[in-house]
């Protein structure tokens, strides 16, 4: 299948499952409301396109050795996702081949991102005085991860 057809198919999945209109941020990432939380997705590459699905857990975190040590420790306990620092933000991300994405796979990938985001969000706030992004993007009907505590 061509890149364009795969992209249209992916956008159809997003439109079918999103709890609101699909938007694009200034970086061109899809902004998705799903499971009562805010997720982002992007397509990377055209020859072997990959979909990256991610959350922005926190922002305003300086890139310091303690943060990198913390993220290394977190990554040693995660499955199917990874945590990393990008600029002054910490993201949780997973990826899959564009041609393999469907509603149930997308749901499972978002669930993995949500669980990991829930696991580290409060810790990032307390350890690094970060500004919460994931927690602020959750709604009353949040259904993934561990939910509101």
XYZ file of C-alpha atoms in Angstrom:
149
model
C 0.000 0.000 0.000
C 1.282 3.500 -0.768
C 2.336 5.957 1.918
C -0.643 8.188 1.142
C -3.137 5.324 1.486
C -1.533 4.222 4.769
C -1.628 7.801 6.056
C -5.313 8.147 5.128
C -6.038 4.818 6.804
C -4.240 5.967 9.964
C -6.153 9.261 9.967
C -9.394 7.265 9.629
C -8.439 5.258 12.732
C -7.756 8.493 14.622
C -11.041 10.062 13.535
C -12.987 6.929 14.477
C -11.643 6.640 18.010
C -10.900 10.205 19.071
C -13.192 11.774 21.637
C -13.031 15.067 19.788
C -11.713 16.614 16.621
C -8.200 15.628 15.576
C -5.902 18.613 15.587
C -2.321 19.226 14.567
C 0.155 21.104 16.751
C 2.833 23.502 15.434
C 5.225 20.534 14.980
C 2.666 18.804 12.745
C 1.886 16.125 15.330
C -1.657 14.807 15.581
C -3.254 15.831 18.892
C -5.676 13.159 20.055
C -8.135 13.028 22.918
C -8.497 9.357 23.765
C -9.319 7.469 26.956
C -9.842 10.781 28.730
C -6.279 11.960 28.109
C -4.235 13.842 25.547
C -1.972 11.797 23.269
C 0.139 12.798 20.304
C 1.051 10.856 17.175
C 3.314 11.457 14.238
C 4.341 9.587 11.130
C 8.094 9.377 10.613
C 9.675 8.401 7.293
C 8.208 7.656 3.911
C 10.050 4.534 2.783
C 9.312 2.509 5.948
C 6.900 4.843 7.753
C 6.534 4.497 11.498
C 3.817 5.872 13.761
C 5.088 7.272 17.058
C 2.445 7.597 19.774
C 3.461 9.605 22.824
C 2.509 11.683 25.818
C 4.227 14.760 27.146
C 4.458 13.883 30.818
C 6.089 17.079 32.078
C 7.867 20.205 30.929
C 10.284 22.818 32.277
C 12.752 20.156 33.362
C 16.418 20.983 32.935
C 18.566 18.322 31.271
C 20.666 17.409 34.283
C 22.513 14.208 35.187
C 19.954 13.364 37.891
C 17.176 13.411 35.294
C 19.115 11.135 32.950
C 19.856 8.714 35.792
C 16.180 8.735 36.747
C 15.040 8.082 33.152
C 17.568 5.246 32.757
C 16.181 3.630 35.900
C 12.591 4.108 34.691
C 13.392 2.636 31.270
C 14.830 -0.473 32.896
C 11.322 -1.241 34.240
C 9.179 -0.329 31.207
C 7.804 -2.607 28.521
C 6.709 -1.552 25.018
C 7.473 2.147 25.686
C 10.415 4.359 26.539
C 10.843 7.529 28.576
C 13.183 10.226 27.371
C 14.019 13.888 27.616
C 13.435 16.094 24.593
C 14.351 19.725 25.140
C 12.844 20.613 28.502
C 10.151 17.905 28.303
C 9.884 14.263 29.344
C 7.942 12.072 26.943
C 6.701 8.493 27.001
C 6.673 7.023 23.504
C 6.043 3.849 21.559
C 6.104 3.152 17.852
C 4.757 0.768 15.238
C 4.889 0.345 11.478
C 2.307 2.580 9.811
C 0.824 -0.321 7.844
C 0.204 -2.310 11.065
C -1.914 0.263 12.903
C -5.587 -0.411 13.562
C -8.082 0.568 16.277
C -7.288 -2.265 18.708
C -3.523 -1.891 18.279
C -3.807 1.872 18.723
C -5.844 1.313 21.891
C -3.211 -1.043 23.341
C -0.345 1.297 22.488
C -2.141 4.246 24.124
C -2.749 2.109 27.201
C 0.970 1.317 27.514
C 1.834 5.006 27.125
C -0.798 5.956 29.714
C 0.320 3.420 32.305
C 3.944 4.525 32.065
C 2.936 8.203 32.108
C 0.874 7.640 35.252
C 3.773 5.800 36.880
C 6.263 8.660 36.553
C 4.196 11.862 36.419
C 3.979 12.589 40.153
C 7.593 11.569 40.671
C 8.762 14.039 38.013
C 6.819 16.828 39.682
C 8.237 16.151 43.131
C 11.829 15.296 42.174
C 12.402 17.886 39.460
C 9.792 20.578 40.145
C 8.406 19.971 36.673
C 5.275 21.476 35.206
C 2.667 18.724 34.755
C 1.442 18.210 31.208
C 0.078 14.641 31.250
C -1.884 15.186 34.462
C -3.314 18.456 33.119
C -4.372 16.699 29.902
C -6.481 14.104 31.730
C -10.236 14.522 31.971
C -12.776 13.340 34.523
C -13.533 10.287 32.369
C -9.871 9.173 32.299
C -9.924 5.404 31.713
C -6.307 4.329 31.190
C -3.392 3.610 33.459
C -4.234 3.913 37.104
C -6.730 6.742 36.867
C -7.023 9.678 39.214
C -5.798 8.885 42.698
